[in-house]
């Protein structure tokens, strides 16, 4: 299985505790007016990478992470590629790597197969950074183009 990866930052200091290897995933269902990475939305600028390939690349920087650092996945929206993310985080935890998901919760659902995968993913996730764009649903729809109801359900 391969993930669609937009870009990588090898020395992130603002995406979770410690020094982070930050993997920016391609794609996002939101269209936020103030998006930091709109080029991840739908462009064809991405590379397909295997989980082992990314993990091996990340592990080259492990000595810089200290006890708090690790891997952060961001985007775009990493939860759009939940199968790939689950594989990556299982392998990362097997190597003792700290894991963090930076998400808008845009594609979350508490129904069916996706929810089962999400619950499993949480077993391999040390930190979940949830970017709530706007608590008021009407304003959220103006800002992102979609409701925030699924984001709030994820936080439950």
Tab-separated table of C-alpha atoms in Angstrom:
chain	number	residue	atom	x	y	z
A	1	UNK	CA	0.000	0.000	0.000
A	2	UNK	CA	1.211	3.506	-0.782
A	3	UNK	CA	0.223	6.855	0.673
A	4	UNK	CA	-0.058	10.105	-1.235
A	5	UNK	CA	2.492	12.394	0.393
A	6	UNK	CA	2.640	16.077	-0.423
A	7	UNK	CA	5.862	16.956	1.400
A	8	UNK	CA	8.065	16.252	4.418
A	9	UNK	CA	9.674	18.467	7.042
A	10	UNK	CA	12.545	16.746	8.813
A	11	UNK	CA	12.946	19.157	11.741
A	12	UNK	CA	9.487	20.381	12.786
A	13	UNK	CA	9.212	22.213	16.090
A	14	UNK	CA	5.574	23.383	16.010
A	15	UNK	CA	3.661	20.177	15.235
A	16	UNK	CA	3.619	18.400	18.574
A	17	UNK	CA	6.077	17.984	21.442
A	18	UNK	CA	9.816	17.938	20.827
A	19	UNK	CA	11.393	17.796	17.402
A	20	UNK	CA	9.105	16.150	14.846
A	21	UNK	CA	9.448	14.490	11.474
A	22	UNK	CA	6.343	15.960	9.820
A	23	UNK	CA	4.648	14.169	6.943
A	24	UNK	CA	2.153	16.301	5.017
A	25	UNK	CA	-0.511	14.140	3.400
A	26	UNK	CA	-2.138	15.005	0.093
A	27	UNK	CA	-5.842	15.858	-0.077
A	28	UNK	CA	-8.452	17.494	2.153
A	29	UNK	CA	-12.240	17.721	1.931
A	30	UNK	CA	-12.349	21.169	3.573
A	31	UNK	CA	-11.693	24.324	1.566
A	32	UNK	CA	-10.711	26.629	4.410
A	33	UNK	CA	-10.447	30.297	3.529
A	34	UNK	CA	-7.252	30.620	5.583
A	35	UNK	CA	-5.633	27.256	4.797
A	36	UNK	CA	-1.898	27.014	5.449
A	37	UNK	CA	-1.450	24.339	2.777
A	38	UNK	CA	-3.992	24.822	-0.032
A	39	UNK	CA	-1.570	23.201	-2.457
A	40	UNK	CA	-2.342	19.861	-0.749
A	41	UNK	CA	-6.028	19.976	-1.740
A	42	UNK	CA	-6.199	18.559	-5.201
A	43	UNK	CA	-3.041	19.324	-7.101
A	44	UNK	CA	-1.114	16.482	-8.623
A	45	UNK	CA	1.969	17.499	-6.637
A	46	UNK	CA	2.502	14.457	-4.477
A	47	UNK	CA	4.628	11.335	-4.270
A	48	UNK	CA	3.385	7.869	-3.536
A	49	UNK	CA	5.396	6.309	-0.723
A	50	UNK	CA	5.255	3.085	1.248
A	51	UNK	CA	5.039	3.155	5.042
A	52	UNK	CA	8.432	1.426	5.422
A	53	UNK	CA	10.031	3.998	3.130
A	54	UNK	CA	8.695	6.916	5.196
A	55	UNK	CA	9.549	5.298	8.497
A	56	UNK	CA	13.106	4.537	7.403
A	57	UNK	CA	13.488	8.137	6.269
A	58	UNK	CA	12.125	9.413	9.589
A	59	UNK	CA	14.363	7.157	11.671
A	60	UNK	CA	17.439	8.859	10.194
A	61	UNK	CA	16.500	11.871	12.352
A	62	UNK	CA	15.609	9.978	15.548
A	63	UNK	CA	18.718	11.133	17.420
A	64	UNK	CA	17.419	14.723	17.227
A	65	UNK	CA	13.973	13.940	18.646
A	66	UNK	CA	14.972	13.407	22.258
A	67	UNK	CA	12.407	11.719	24.489
A	68	UNK	CA	9.480	13.919	23.357
A	69	UNK	CA	9.792	13.980	19.569
A	70	UNK	CA	8.667	11.634	16.841
A	71	UNK	CA	6.455	11.614	13.769
A	72	UNK	CA	3.557	13.978	13.122
A	73	UNK	CA	1.223	13.504	10.190
A	74	UNK	CA	-0.523	16.593	8.907
A	75	UNK	CA	-1.888	17.783	5.641
A	76	UNK	CA	-4.016	18.200	3.854
A	77	UNK	CA	-5.972	15.752	5.940
A	78	UNK	CA	-4.166	12.566	7.017
A	79	UNK	CA	-7.372	10.803	8.082
A	80	UNK	CA	-8.438	10.703	4.418
A	81	UNK	CA	-5.820	7.972	4.021
A	82	UNK	CA	-6.713	6.045	7.173
A	83	UNK	CA	-5.606	2.622	5.885
A	84	UNK	CA	-2.147	3.893	5.027
A	85	UNK	CA	-1.933	5.902	8.241
A	86	UNK	CA	-2.825	2.855	10.316
A	87	UNK	CA	-0.066	0.846	8.647
A	88	UNK	CA	2.466	3.645	9.172
A	89	UNK	CA	1.613	4.145	12.848
A	90	UNK	CA	1.631	0.409	13.640
A	91	UNK	CA	5.135	0.193	12.220
A	92	UNK	CA	6.240	3.380	13.970
A	93	UNK	CA	5.035	2.175	17.378
A	94	UNK	CA	6.797	-1.174	16.813
A	95	UNK	CA	10.007	0.876	16.511
A	96	UNK	CA	9.252	2.939	19.629
A	97	UNK	CA	8.447	6.130	17.713
A	98	UNK	CA	6.110	8.749	19.173
A	99	UNK	CA	3.111	9.435	16.931
A	100	UNK	CA	0.907	12.476	16.480
A	101	UNK	CA	-1.963	13.260	14.113
A	102	UNK	CA	-2.657	16.903	13.232
A	103	UNK	CA	-6.211	16.809	11.853
A	104	UNK	CA	-9.195	18.979	11.095
A	105	UNK	CA	-11.463	15.964	11.582
A	106	UNK	CA	-13.000	16.750	8.211
A	107	UNK	CA	-13.608	13.171	7.117
A	108	UNK	CA	-14.391	11.574	10.478
A	109	UNK	CA	-17.472	9.430	10.879
A	110	UNK	CA	-18.507	7.326	13.850
A	111	UNK	CA	-20.156	4.798	11.553
A	112	UNK	CA	-19.111	1.508	9.984
A	113	UNK	CA	-15.702	0.360	8.842
A	114	UNK	CA	-14.105	3.825	9.008
A	115	UNK	CA	-14.964	4.139	12.696
A	116	UNK	CA	-13.529	0.703	13.461
A	117	UNK	CA	-10.286	1.695	11.740
A	118	UNK	CA	-10.244	5.025	13.576
A	119	UNK	CA	-10.606	3.293	16.951
A	120	UNK	CA	-7.757	0.945	16.053
A	121	UNK	CA	-5.628	3.886	14.899
A	122	UNK	CA	-6.097	5.565	18.283
A	123	UNK	CA	-4.311	2.564	19.863
A	124	UNK	CA	-1.179	3.624	17.951
A	125	UNK	CA	-1.594	7.388	18.345
A	126	UNK	CA	0.094	9.243	21.201
A	127	UNK	CA	-1.345	12.679	20.479
A	128	UNK	CA	-4.249	14.007	18.453
A	129	UNK	CA	-4.065	17.698	17.536
A	130	UNK	CA	-7.527	18.739	16.378
A	131	UNK	CA	-7.783	22.015	14.503
A	132	UNK	CA	-11.319	23.227	15.132
A	133	UNK	CA	-11.868	25.906	12.511
A	134	UNK	CA	-15.011	27.396	14.097
A	135	UNK	CA	-17.309	26.122	16.857
A	136	UNK	CA	-20.430	27.727	15.372
A	137	UNK	CA	-21.635	25.421	12.599
A	138	UNK	CA	-23.029	28.187	10.377
A	139	UNK	CA	-19.764	30.137	10.475
A	140	UNK	CA	-17.813	26.888	10.066
A	141	UNK	CA	-19.644	26.235	6.810
A	142	UNK	CA	-18.738	29.721	5.561
A	143	UNK	CA	-15.065	29.255	6.474
A	144	UNK	CA	-14.579	25.654	5.293
A	145	UNK	CA	-17.442	24.854	2.955
A	146	UNK	CA	-18.692	22.073	5.248
A	147	UNK	CA	-20.394	21.472	8.581
A	148	UNK	CA	-18.416	20.890	11.772
A	149	UNK	CA	-20.786	18.228	13.139
A	150	UNK	CA	-18.435	15.332	12.314
A	151	UNK	CA	-15.478	17.205	13.838
A	152	UNK	CA	-17.376	17.645	17.103
A	153	UNK	CA	-18.405	13.967	17.038
A	154	UNK	CA	-14.738	12.999	16.726
A	155	UNK	CA	-13.943	14.968	19.857
A	156	UNK	CA	-16.656	13.093	21.766
